[in-house]
Short mmCIF file of C-alpha atoms in Angstrom, two decimals:
data_model
loop_
_atom_site.label_atom_id
_atom_site.label_comp_id
_atom_site.label_asym_id
_atom_site.label_seq_id
_atom_site.Cartn_x
_atom_site.Cartn_y
_atom_site.Cartn_z
CA UNK A 1 61.01 51.62 119.90
CA UNK A 2 58.36 53.26 117.75
CA UNK A 3 59.75 56.66 116.91
CA UNK A 4 56.24 58.03 116.48
CA UNK A 5 55.38 57.28 120.12
CA UNK A 6 58.74 58.08 121.63
CA UNK A 7 57.19 60.51 124.09
CA UNK A 8 54.67 57.98 125.29
CA UNK A 9 51.72 59.17 123.23
CA UNK A 10 50.51 58.83 119.62
CA UNK A 11 52.06 61.33 117.27
CA UNK A 12 48.71 62.82 116.32
CA UNK A 13 47.76 63.63 119.90
CA UNK A 14 49.74 66.86 120.00
CA UNK A 15 53.15 68.04 121.20
CA UNK A 16 54.29 70.67 123.61
CA UNK A 17 57.63 72.45 123.56
CA UNK A 18 58.39 70.90 126.93
CA UNK A 19 57.96 67.43 125.42
CA UNK A 20 60.55 68.04 122.75
CA UNK A 21 62.83 69.76 125.23
CA UNK A 22 62.61 66.69 127.44
CA UNK A 23 63.49 64.45 124.49
CA UNK A 24 66.47 66.64 123.59
CA UNK A 25 67.65 66.75 127.18
CA UNK A 26 67.33 62.98 127.65
CA UNK A 27 69.33 62.08 124.59
CA UNK A 28 71.87 64.82 125.35
CA UNK A 29 72.49 63.29 128.79
CA UNK A 30 72.96 59.86 127.23
CA UNK A 31 75.30 61.36 124.62
CA UNK A 32 77.36 63.12 127.28
CA UNK A 33 78.21 59.75 128.77
CA UNK A 34 79.10 58.19 125.43
CA UNK A 35 82.58 56.79 125.03
CA UNK A 36 83.57 58.70 121.92
CA UNK A 37 82.65 61.76 119.92
CA UNK A 38 81.25 59.82 116.96
CA UNK A 39 78.74 58.09 119.23
CA UNK A 40 77.64 61.44 120.60
CA UNK A 41 77.25 62.81 117.08
CA UNK A 42 75.20 59.78 116.07
CA UNK A 43 72.88 60.24 119.03
CA UNK A 44 72.54 63.94 118.19
CA UNK A 45 71.59 63.09 114.62
CA UNK A 46 69.07 60.58 115.92
CA UNK A 47 67.28 63.05 118.16
CA UNK A 48 67.09 65.59 115.34
CA UNK A 49 65.63 63.04 112.94
CA UNK A 50 63.14 61.65 115.46
CA UNK A 51 61.98 65.10 116.48
CA UNK A 52 61.46 66.25 112.90
CA UNK A 53 59.55 63.04 112.13
CA UNK A 54 57.44 63.55 115.24
CA UNK A 55 56.62 67.14 114.33
CA UNK A 56 55.73 66.05 110.80
CA UNK A 57 52.90 63.92 112.19
CA UNK A 58 51.18 66.81 113.96
CA UNK A 59 48.34 69.01 112.74
CA UNK A 60 49.53 72.18 111.02
CA UNK A 61 48.53 74.51 113.83
CA UNK A 62 50.60 72.53 116.30
CA UNK A 63 53.80 72.12 114.28
CA UNK A 64 53.59 75.79 113.30
CA UNK A 65 53.39 76.71 116.98
CA UNK A 66 56.48 74.61 117.71
CA UNK A 67 58.36 76.19 114.79
CA UNK A 68 57.49 79.72 115.88
CA UNK A 69 58.61 78.94 119.41
CA UNK A 70 62.06 77.81 118.30
CA UNK A 71 62.76 79.50 114.96
CA UNK A 72 64.74 82.39 116.39
CA UNK A 73 68.15 81.96 118.00
CA UNK A 74 67.62 78.39 119.16
CA UNK A 75 70.58 76.47 117.64
CA UNK A 76 69.57 72.93 118.73
CA UNK A 77 66.31 73.34 116.80
CA UNK A 78 67.80 74.57 113.53
CA UNK A 79 68.70 71.09 112.17
CA UNK A 80 65.24 69.86 113.17
CA UNK A 81 63.51 72.62 111.21
CA UNK A 82 65.85 72.08 108.28
CA UNK A 83 64.79 68.42 108.07
CA UNK A 84 61.08 69.04 108.57
CA UNK A 85 60.22 69.54 104.89
CA UNK A 86 61.71 66.15 103.97
CA UNK A 87 59.96 64.59 106.99
CA UNK A 88 56.60 65.83 105.68
CA UNK A 89 57.28 64.24 102.29
CA UNK A 90 58.42 61.05 104.01
CA UNK A 91 55.05 60.86 105.77
CA UNK A 92 53.07 61.56 102.61
CA UNK A 93 52.18 65.16 103.50
CA UNK A 94 53.84 67.23 100.75
CA UNK A 95 51.33 70.06 101.21
CA UNK A 96 52.77 70.60 104.68
CA UNK A 97 56.25 71.03 103.17
CA UNK A 98 54.83 73.77 100.95
CA UNK A 99 53.18 75.36 103.99
CA UNK A 100 56.49 75.27 105.90
CA UNK A 101 58.37 77.01 103.10
CA UNK A 102 55.58 79.56 102.69
CA UNK A 103 55.63 80.24 106.43
CA UNK A 104 59.38 80.83 106.43
CA UNK A 105 59.25 83.19 103.46
CA UNK A 106 56.36 85.10 105.02
CA UNK A 107 58.42 86.23 108.01
CA UNK A 108 58.80 90.00 107.67
CA UNK A 109 60.57 90.92 110.90
CA UNK A 110 63.85 89.22 110.05
CA UNK A 111 66.69 91.76 109.84
CA UNK A 112 69.32 89.01 109.96
CA UNK A 113 67.65 86.99 107.17
CA UNK A 114 67.70 83.85 109.29
CA UNK A 115 64.50 82.48 107.76
CA UNK A 116 65.89 82.78 104.22
CA UNK A 117 68.90 80.68 105.18
CA UNK A 118 66.57 78.20 106.86
CA UNK A 119 64.32 78.08 103.77
CA UNK A 120 67.31 77.24 101.57
CA UNK A 121 68.21 74.32 103.83
CA UNK A 122 64.61 73.09 103.84
CA UNK A 123 64.47 73.12 100.03
CA UNK A 124 67.85 71.38 99.82
CA UNK A 125 66.45 68.54 101.90
CA UNK A 126 63.43 67.93 99.67
CA UNK A 127 63.55 64.89 97.38
CA UNK A 128 61.54 66.67 94.68
CA UNK A 129 61.74 70.42 94.12
CA UNK A 130 58.61 70.45 91.96
CA UNK A 131 56.62 70.08 95.20
CA UNK A 132 57.44 73.69 96.06
CA UNK A 133 57.56 75.08 92.51
CA UNK A 134 55.17 77.88 93.42
CA UNK A 135 57.45 79.14 96.19
CA UNK A 136 60.74 78.89 94.30
CA UNK A 137 60.60 82.23 92.42
CA UNK A 138 60.20 84.10 95.70
CA UNK A 139 63.02 82.11 97.31
CA UNK A 140 65.27 82.68 94.31
CA UNK A 141 64.64 86.43 94.46
CA UNK A 142 65.43 86.50 98.18
CA UNK A 143 68.63 84.50 97.76
CA UNK A 144 69.91 86.76 94.98
CA UNK A 145 69.10 89.76 97.17
CA UNK A 146 71.33 88.27 99.90
CA UNK A 147 74.15 87.94 97.38
CA UNK A 148 73.81 91.67 96.72
CA UNK A 149 74.26 92.57 100.41
CA UNK A 150 77.94 92.96 101.34
CA UNK A 151 77.29 92.02 104.97
CA UNK A 152 75.47 88.80 104.02
CA UNK A 153 77.28 87.72 100.87
CA UNK A 154 80.01 85.60 102.48
CA UNK A 155 77.53 83.62 104.59
CA UNK A 156 75.20 83.17 101.62
CA UNK A 157 78.03 81.92 99.41
CA UNK A 158 79.15 79.46 102.10
CA UNK A 159 75.62 78.09 102.54
CA UNK A 160 74.89 77.76 98.82
CA UNK A 161 78.28 76.16 98.12
CA UNK A 162 77.49 73.40 100.58
CA UNK A 163 73.99 72.78 99.20
CA UNK A 164 74.25 73.62 95.50
CA UNK A 165 73.82 70.08 94.15
CA UNK A 166 70.65 69.71 96.22
CA UNK A 167 69.04 72.98 95.11
CA UNK A 168 66.79 73.67 92.09
CA UNK A 169 68.32 74.07 88.63
CA UNK A 170 66.80 77.55 88.47
CA UNK A 171 69.24 78.69 91.14
CA UNK A 172 72.17 77.35 89.12
CA UNK A 173 70.83 79.32 86.13
CA UNK A 174 70.73 82.50 88.22
CA UNK A 175 74.29 81.94 89.49
CA UNK A 176 75.56 81.36 85.96
CA UNK A 177 73.99 84.67 84.91
CA UNK A 178 75.68 86.43 87.82
CA UNK A 179 79.06 84.93 86.93
CA UNK A 180 78.62 86.05 83.34
CA UNK A 181 77.83 89.56 84.57
CA UNK A 182 81.02 89.84 86.61
CA UNK A 183 80.03 88.54 90.06
CA UNK A 184 83.12 86.37 90.62
CA UNK A 185 82.12 85.63 94.23
CA UNK A 186 79.57 83.07 93.03
CA UNK A 187 82.43 81.05 91.53
CA UNK A 188 82.92 79.56 95.00
CA UNK A 189 79.39 78.14 94.74
CA UNK A 190 79.63 76.94 91.16
CA UNK A 191 82.98 75.28 91.86
CA UNK A 192 81.12 72.79 94.08
CA UNK A 193 78.43 72.17 91.46
CA UNK A 194 78.51 69.03 89.32
CA UNK A 195 76.34 70.60 86.61
CA UNK A 196 78.43 70.54 83.38
CA UNK A 197 77.26 74.08 82.61
CA UNK A 198 78.95 75.33 85.77
CA UNK A 199 82.25 73.69 84.82
CA UNK A 200 82.09 75.20 81.33
CA UNK A 201 81.24 78.66 82.67
CA UNK A 202 84.12 78.60 85.17
CA UNK A 203 86.57 77.46 82.49
CA UNK A 204 85.42 80.29 80.23
CA UNK A 205 85.69 82.84 83.05
CA UNK A 206 89.29 81.83 83.75
CA UNK A 207 90.21 82.88 80.23
CA UNK A 208 89.32 86.49 81.03
CA UNK A 209 91.37 88.90 83.11
CA UNK A 210 91.45 89.40 86.02
CA UNK A 211 90.26 86.09 87.45
CA UNK A 212 92.09 85.78 90.79
CA UNK A 213 88.83 85.36 92.73
CA UNK A 214 87.78 82.51 90.45
CA UNK A 215 91.13 80.76 90.88
CA UNK A 216 90.74 81.05 94.66
CA UNK A 217 87.23 79.59 94.41
CA UNK A 218 88.60 76.53 92.60
CA UNK A 219 91.17 75.75 95.30
CA UNK A 220 91.11 72.07 96.15
CA UNK A 221 88.75 71.09 93.34
CA UNK A 222 88.89 67.46 92.24
CA UNK A 223 86.62 67.76 89.20
CA UNK A 224 88.72 66.28 86.35
CA UNK A 225 87.64 68.89 83.81
CA UNK A 226 88.47 71.78 86.15
CA UNK A 227 91.82 70.23 87.11
CA UNK A 228 92.64 70.00 83.40
CA UNK A 229 91.75 73.68 82.96
CA UNK A 230 93.92 74.70 85.92
CA UNK A 231 96.86 72.71 84.57
CA UNK A 232 96.51 74.51 81.25
CA UNK A 233 96.58 77.85 83.06
CA UNK A 234 99.67 76.73 84.99
CA UNK A 235 101.51 76.91 81.68
CA UNK A 236 100.40 80.52 81.23
CA UNK A 237 103.10 82.75 82.84
CA UNK A 238 100.66 85.46 83.98
CA UNK A 239 98.28 82.95 85.59
CA UNK A 240 100.74 80.37 86.85
CA UNK A 241 100.85 81.58 90.45
CA UNK A 242 97.06 81.57 90.79
CA UNK A 243 96.73 78.18 89.12
CA UNK A 244 99.40 76.70 91.39
CA UNK A 245 97.59 78.00 94.48
CA UNK A 246 94.32 76.45 93.26
CA UNK A 247 96.02 73.09 92.60
CA UNK A 248 97.39 72.81 96.14
CA UNK A 249 95.81 69.86 97.90
CA UNK A 250 94.47 68.38 94.66
CA UNK A 251 95.00 64.59 94.70
CA UNK A 252 94.55 64.12 90.95
CA UNK A 253 97.44 62.05 89.52
CA UNK A 254 97.68 64.29 86.44
CA UNK A 255 98.90 67.11 88.69
CA UNK A 256 101.98 65.10 89.69
CA UNK A 257 102.57 64.04 86.10
CA UNK A 258 102.51 67.64 84.85
CA UNK A 259 104.70 68.94 87.69
CA UNK A 260 107.31 66.24 87.17
CA UNK A 261 107.61 67.53 83.62
CA UNK A 262 107.71 71.18 84.72
CA UNK A 263 110.72 70.79 87.05
CA UNK A 264 112.73 70.90 83.82
CA UNK A 265 110.93 73.97 82.46
CA UNK A 266 113.25 76.78 81.30
CA UNK A 267 111.11 79.30 83.23
CA UNK A 268 112.36 79.43 86.86
CA UNK A 269 108.89 80.34 88.12
CA UNK A 270 107.48 77.17 86.56
CA UNK A 271 110.17 75.15 88.33
CA UNK A 272 109.51 76.94 91.61
CA UNK A 273 105.76 76.26 91.69
CA UNK A 274 106.25 72.72 90.39
CA UNK A 275 108.55 71.99 93.34
CA UNK A 276 106.01 73.43 95.77
CA UNK A 277 103.24 71.17 94.46
CA UNK A 278 105.49 68.12 94.37
CA UNK A 279 106.67 68.82 97.91
CA UNK A 280 103.09 68.93 99.12
CA UNK A 281 102.36 65.60 97.46
CA UNK A 282 105.55 64.11 98.93
CA UNK A 283 104.36 65.01 102.43
CA UNK A 284 100.96 63.39 101.95
CA UNK A 285 102.16 60.36 99.99
CA UNK A 286 105.32 59.73 101.98
CA UNK A 287 108.85 60.22 100.73
CA UNK A 288 108.15 58.70 97.31
CA UNK A 289 111.54 58.14 95.66
CA UNK A 290 110.54 59.69 92.33
CA UNK A 291 109.27 62.86 94.03
CA UNK A 292 112.35 63.36 96.21
CA UNK A 293 114.55 62.64 93.22
CA UNK A 294 112.78 65.26 91.12
CA UNK A 295 112.99 67.86 93.88
CA UNK A 296 116.62 67.10 94.75
CA UNK A 297 117.61 67.47 91.10
CA UNK A 298 117.00 71.23 91.44
CA UNK A 299 119.13 71.71 94.56
CA UNK A 300 121.81 73.35 92.37
CA UNK A 301 119.34 75.46 90.36
CA UNK A 302 120.95 78.73 89.20
CA UNK A 303 118.06 80.80 90.62
CA UNK A 304 118.14 81.61 94.33
CA UNK A 305 114.36 81.49 94.75
CA UNK A 306 114.14 78.02 93.25
CA UNK A 307 116.93 76.71 95.49
CA UNK A 308 115.19 78.26 98.49
CA UNK A 309 111.95 76.40 97.72
CA UNK A 310 113.86 73.18 97.03
CA UNK A 311 115.68 73.37 100.38
CA UNK A 312 112.39 74.11 102.14
CA UNK A 313 110.82 71.08 100.49
CA UNK A 314 113.72 68.82 101.43
CA UNK A 315 113.60 70.11 105.01
CA UNK A 316 110.34 68.24 105.40
CA UNK A 317 112.26 65.00 104.93
CA UNK A 318 115.27 65.75 107.13
CA UNK A 319 115.06 62.21 108.49
CA UNK A 320 115.61 60.79 104.99
CA UNK A 321 119.29 60.27 104.07
CA UNK A 322 118.64 61.31 100.47
CA UNK A 323 117.17 64.64 101.56
CA UNK A 324 119.92 65.25 104.11
CA UNK A 325 122.61 64.59 101.50
CA UNK A 326 121.03 67.19 99.20
CA UNK A 327 120.62 69.68 102.07
CA UNK A 328 124.29 69.40 103.02
CA UNK A 329 125.28 70.62 99.56
CA UNK A 330 123.52 73.93 100.30
CA UNK A 331 125.01 74.71 103.73
CA UNK A 332 127.56 76.81 101.88
CA UNK A 333 125.09 78.35 99.43
CA UNK A 334 126.04 81.88 98.33
CA UNK A 335 122.51 83.10 99.13
CA UNK A 336 122.16 83.68 102.92
CA UNK A 337 118.49 82.71 102.96
CA UNK A 338 119.13 79.39 101.23
CA UNK A 339 122.20 78.73 103.36
CA UNK A 340 120.39 79.55 106.61
CA UNK A 341 117.40 77.38 105.78
CA UNK A 342 119.62 74.42 104.88
CA UNK A 343 121.63 74.72 108.09
CA UNK A 344 118.49 75.08 110.20
CA UNK A 345 116.85 72.09 108.50
CA UNK A 346 119.79 69.82 109.28
CA UNK A 347 120.11 71.03 112.87
CA UNK A 348 116.45 71.13 113.80
CA UNK A 349 114.79 67.94 115.05
CA UNK A 350 111.38 69.22 113.79
CA UNK A 351 112.16 71.42 110.79
CA UNK A 352 108.97 70.94 108.82
CA UNK A 353 106.77 73.49 110.58
CA UNK A 354 109.36 76.27 110.31
CA UNK A 355 110.27 75.37 106.73
CA UNK A 356 106.63 75.40 105.64
CA UNK A 357 106.00 78.75 107.30
CA UNK A 358 109.10 80.28 105.74
CA UNK A 359 107.98 79.20 102.27
CA UNK A 360 104.45 80.49 102.81
CA UNK A 361 105.80 83.78 104.16
CA UNK A 362 107.94 84.31 101.06
CA UNK A 363 105.87 82.81 98.25
CA UNK A 364 102.27 82.61 99.52
CA UNK A 365 99.27 84.74 98.65
CA UNK A 366 98.79 87.89 100.81
CA UNK A 367 96.61 86.14 103.40
CA UNK A 368 99.04 83.21 103.58
CA UNK A 369 102.01 85.53 104.01
CA UNK A 370 100.22 87.38 106.79
CA UNK A 371 99.28 84.19 108.64
CA UNK A 372 102.78 82.77 108.23
CA UNK A 373 104.35 85.99 109.54
CA UNK A 374 102.16 85.76 112.64
CA UNK A 375 103.08 82.12 113.28
CA UNK A 376 106.77 82.79 112.73
CA UNK A 377 106.64 84.94 115.84
CA UNK A 378 106.83 81.66 117.78
CA UNK A 379 109.84 80.33 115.84
CA UNK A 380 113.52 81.06 116.37
CA UNK A 381 116.51 81.19 114.05
CA UNK A 382 118.40 83.66 111.91
CA UNK A 383 116.47 82.58 108.83
CA UNK A 384 113.18 83.36 110.55
CA UNK A 385 114.39 86.83 111.52
CA UNK A 386 115.70 87.48 108.01
CA UNK A 387 112.35 86.59 106.44
CA UNK A 388 110.40 88.71 108.95
CA UNK A 389 112.71 91.66 108.28
CA UNK A 390 112.03 91.24 104.57
CA UNK A 391 108.28 91.19 105.20
CA UNK A 392 108.50 94.67 106.73
CA UNK A 393 108.69 95.88 103.11
CA UNK A 394 105.52 93.97 102.22
CA UNK A 395 102.51 96.31 102.60
CA UNK A 396 100.25 93.32 103.27
CA UNK A 397 102.34 91.94 106.14
CA UNK A 398 104.42 94.78 107.58
CA UNK A 399 102.42 95.18 110.79
CA UNK A 400 102.27 91.44 111.44
CA UNK A 401 106.01 91.09 110.75
CA UNK A 402 106.77 93.94 113.17
CA UNK A 403 104.74 92.23 115.89
CA UNK A 404 106.59 88.96 115.29
CA UNK A 405 109.93 90.80 115.51
CA UNK A 406 109.07 92.34 118.88
CA UNK A 407 111.61 91.33 121.47
CA UNK A 408 114.10 89.84 119.01
CA UNK A 409 117.66 91.18 119.39
CA UNK A 410 119.83 92.04 116.44
CA UNK A 411 121.68 88.97 115.19
CA UNK A 412 124.93 88.56 113.31
CA UNK A 413 124.58 87.59 109.67
CA UNK A 414 121.17 89.12 108.93
CA UNK A 415 119.89 92.62 108.33
CA UNK A 416 119.81 94.46 111.67
CA UNK A 417 116.34 94.26 113.20
CA UNK A 418 116.59 97.73 114.69
CA UNK A 419 117.67 99.36 111.42
CA UNK A 420 114.85 97.61 109.56
CA UNK A 421 112.25 98.79 112.08
CA UNK A 422 113.58 102.34 112.02
CA UNK A 423 112.97 102.50 108.28
CA UNK A 424 109.26 101.93 108.86
CA UNK A 425 108.41 104.34 111.67
CA UNK A 426 106.65 106.60 109.16
CA UNK A 427 104.63 103.82 107.50
CA UNK A 428 101.38 105.09 106.01
CA UNK A 429 99.23 102.61 107.99
CA UNK A 430 98.48 103.55 111.60
CA UNK A 431 98.36 99.97 112.89
CA UNK A 432 101.65 99.14 111.21
CA UNK A 433 103.34 102.20 112.74
CA UNK A 434 102.00 101.16 116.13
CA UNK A 435 103.44 97.67 115.74
CA UNK A 436 106.79 99.05 114.57
CA UNK A 437 107.01 101.49 117.48
CA UNK A 438 106.08 98.76 119.97
CA UNK A 439 108.84 96.56 118.54
CA UNK A 440 111.37 99.40 118.68
CA UNK A 441 110.47 100.01 122.30
CA UNK A 442 112.11 96.69 123.15
CA UNK A 443 115.26 97.21 121.05
CA UNK A 444 118.42 98.61 122.64
CA UNK A 445 120.50 101.16 120.81
CA UNK A 446 121.14 104.89 120.69
CA UNK A 447 119.08 105.34 117.51
CA UNK A 448 115.82 104.13 119.08
CA UNK A 449 115.09 107.01 121.47
CA UNK A 450 115.21 109.79 118.82
CA UNK A 451 112.86 107.78 116.61
CA UNK A 452 110.41 107.27 119.48
CA UNK A 453 110.63 110.95 120.41
CA UNK A 454 109.73 111.82 116.84
CA UNK A 455 106.65 109.57 117.09
CA UNK A 456 105.34 111.54 120.07
CA UNK A 457 103.95 113.93 117.47
CA UNK A 458 102.40 111.17 115.36
CA UNK A 459 98.76 111.83 114.30
CA UNK A 460 97.72 108.41 115.66
CA UNK A 461 96.89 108.13 119.37
CA UNK A 462 98.05 104.47 119.68
CA UNK A 463 101.38 105.33 118.03
CA UNK A 464 101.99 108.21 120.44
CA UNK A 465 101.01 105.97 123.35
CA UNK A 466 103.43 103.24 122.24
CA UNK A 467 106.21 105.80 121.74
CA UNK A 468 105.68 107.34 125.18
CA UNK A 469 105.78 103.98 126.94
CA UNK A 470 108.75 102.88 124.85
CA UNK A 471 110.78 105.85 126.11
CA UNK A 472 110.56 104.71 129.75
CA UNK A 473 114.07 103.22 129.68
CA UNK A 474 115.57 106.49 128.44
CA UNK A 475 113.52 108.89 130.57
CA UNK A 476 116.65 110.04 132.39
CA UNK A 477 117.99 111.76 129.28
CA UNK A 478 117.09 115.46 129.23
CA UNK A 479 115.62 115.45 125.74
CA UNK A 480 113.55 112.34 126.43
CA UNK A 481 112.28 113.65 129.75
CA UNK A 482 111.30 116.93 128.10
CA UNK A 483 109.42 115.09 125.39
CA UNK A 484 107.57 112.94 127.92
CA UNK A 485 106.64 115.96 130.02
CA UNK A 486 105.22 117.61 126.92
CA UNK A 487 103.26 114.40 126.29
CA UNK A 488 101.58 114.84 129.67
CA UNK A 489 99.48 117.52 127.96
CA UNK A 490 98.54 115.24 125.03
CA UNK A 491 94.82 115.40 124.13
CA UNK A 492 94.54 111.58 124.36
CA UNK A 493 94.25 110.27 127.96
CA UNK A 494 96.00 107.00 127.12
CA UNK A 495 99.03 108.94 125.85
CA UNK A 496 99.11 111.07 128.99
CA UNK A 497 98.94 107.95 131.15
CA UNK A 498 101.77 106.26 129.20
CA UNK A 499 103.93 109.35 129.53
CA UNK A 500 103.26 109.57 133.26
CA UNK A 501 104.15 105.91 133.75
CA UNK A 502 107.32 106.35 131.68
CA UNK A 503 108.33 109.21 133.97
CA UNK A 504 107.77 107.16 137.14
CA UNK A 505 111.10 106.52 138.85
CA UNK A 506 112.56 103.08 138.18
CA UNK A 507 114.01 101.41 141.26
CA UNK A 508 117.52 101.70 139.85
CA UNK A 509 117.66 105.50 139.66
CA UNK A 510 115.84 108.56 140.97
CA UNK A 511 113.07 110.11 138.94
CA UNK A 512 114.06 113.13 136.82
CA UNK A 513 113.56 116.35 138.74
CA UNK A 514 112.79 119.87 137.71
CA UNK A 515 116.10 121.76 137.75
CA UNK A 516 114.31 124.81 139.09
CA UNK A 517 112.47 123.31 142.05
CA UNK A 518 113.49 119.64 142.39
CA UNK A 519 109.89 118.43 142.09
CA UNK A 520 108.82 115.64 139.76
CA UNK A 521 107.88 117.05 136.38
CA UNK A 522 104.28 117.92 135.59
CA UNK A 523 102.59 119.01 132.42
CA UNK A 524 103.29 122.60 133.42
CA UNK A 525 106.95 122.10 134.31
CA UNK A 526 109.01 122.03 131.14
CA UNK A 527 112.54 121.79 132.50
CA UNK A 528 112.86 118.28 133.92
CA UNK A 529 116.39 117.08 133.98
CA UNK A 530 118.92 115.15 135.95
CA UNK A 531 121.49 117.40 134.27
CA UNK A 532 122.20 120.13 136.87
CA UNK A 533 124.16 122.17 134.35
CA UNK A 534 120.89 123.67 133.13
CA UNK A 535 119.95 126.92 134.77
CA UNK A 536 116.77 126.83 136.84
CA UNK A 537 113.80 128.53 135.23
CA UNK A 538 111.12 129.09 137.90
CA UNK A 539 108.80 130.74 135.38
CA UNK A 540 108.32 127.34 133.66
CA UNK A 541 107.66 125.35 136.86
CA UNK A 542 104.26 124.26 138.09
CA UNK A 543 102.20 126.63 140.18
CA UNK A 544 102.62 124.16 143.03
CA UNK A 545 106.35 124.69 143.28
CA UNK A 546 107.20 127.99 141.60
CA UNK A 547 106.43 130.00 144.71
#
């Protein structure tokens, strides 16, 4: 089929939006009946390419009209527009590619900067950037302006990182200048660039402190020169943790070679991170004998943290007799965390997920610890509870850990969940206090009610709401009932509603009554009690019942 007459007419005879919509709809219906996803994707790519080629054969006024009709918030058309510049060049109409770029940059009413992102993709698709040399300075200025906008920077970095090797050298120059002037965010772009200058600049930046953002940008890199730089930084005690995180997932053989040497390092932190990287490689490469042997050799390491990581690594191979034999030697480990993880690994039929999460929760970067704490909410075991309790002391993860502890009873052999939560009811972060109070609301014990009562005066509305609702099981106690009645006058409606619901009579006992008039308490009746030893006080009852 001639792709230039796909719609039943010569390409130069004009195109209407309905024509292209019909083409898109036809191929989409065919794709929907395709047997597999790859076939559907191939058909989608085909329709985008054919449509861009078709548009590229039209007079300027007509393709401009089609672009203007679909430029804004029309996702199926975005790939078509992105490919249009290259389609013009393919058809020997480079001047039209220049006109397209000029048209995109001329859009003034674009608060979301959509046309700038589109212009970058158009330029990336061109086989020769000199064709649009006159438009590049303006585009470069606009792109750098996006990198200066906090609300757009992340999206701009993501786009440029995916296109950097297809963009003009002038943009690389500008990014190198920004990196040299302290804009570490552009490292994520330069890390995907094959230009030797980018590699050199990143290596130089890593030698300055602090460089955590740059290490994060290099995560997963396979560039041999950058891998070599990261391995050098692994041997630097102050940068080892960041270098190890960046080397995770790197398939370069020199990483394994260096880590096999570092399992014998006198520094326990070097051994710890070496085991983590070797364990990751062992999972992807299978239970390679030399890797399991190197990891198992540290099962008796004198440092608790190293043994913990070793046991976690071996837990991923609990179906391997060599790993099981090493794990059994730690079921009596003096450290409860190591001992618990070893026992759980041997008992569990699928230990890998829990073991990985436990390691990430203890040794990961802040975001990793937070994510792991959230996922551990779905896992059971004393070791899981012990790690979550420990994360309550981590300012980055305390709220998430509290949410994951919600509904877990105290268990023998680990720090009491209730006691740990009680220590954090006055946490400085409102959301964390809310999570802690919600978790306490589901814990039994005499110490919980006083703590929740104290939180009824918390400055945060959600905390007071959680405390009021959490007191529902103790509303029969005089002090609790009095506190809930006082909360009925709280300025926040959600707190008042929670207090009222907490005071509703459970089916197992009557609602607390005012000792003066036997009515249910109201915000104006401050003597609710099921304790009849208190003297009635009609002056404090509601107007409805005080007579």
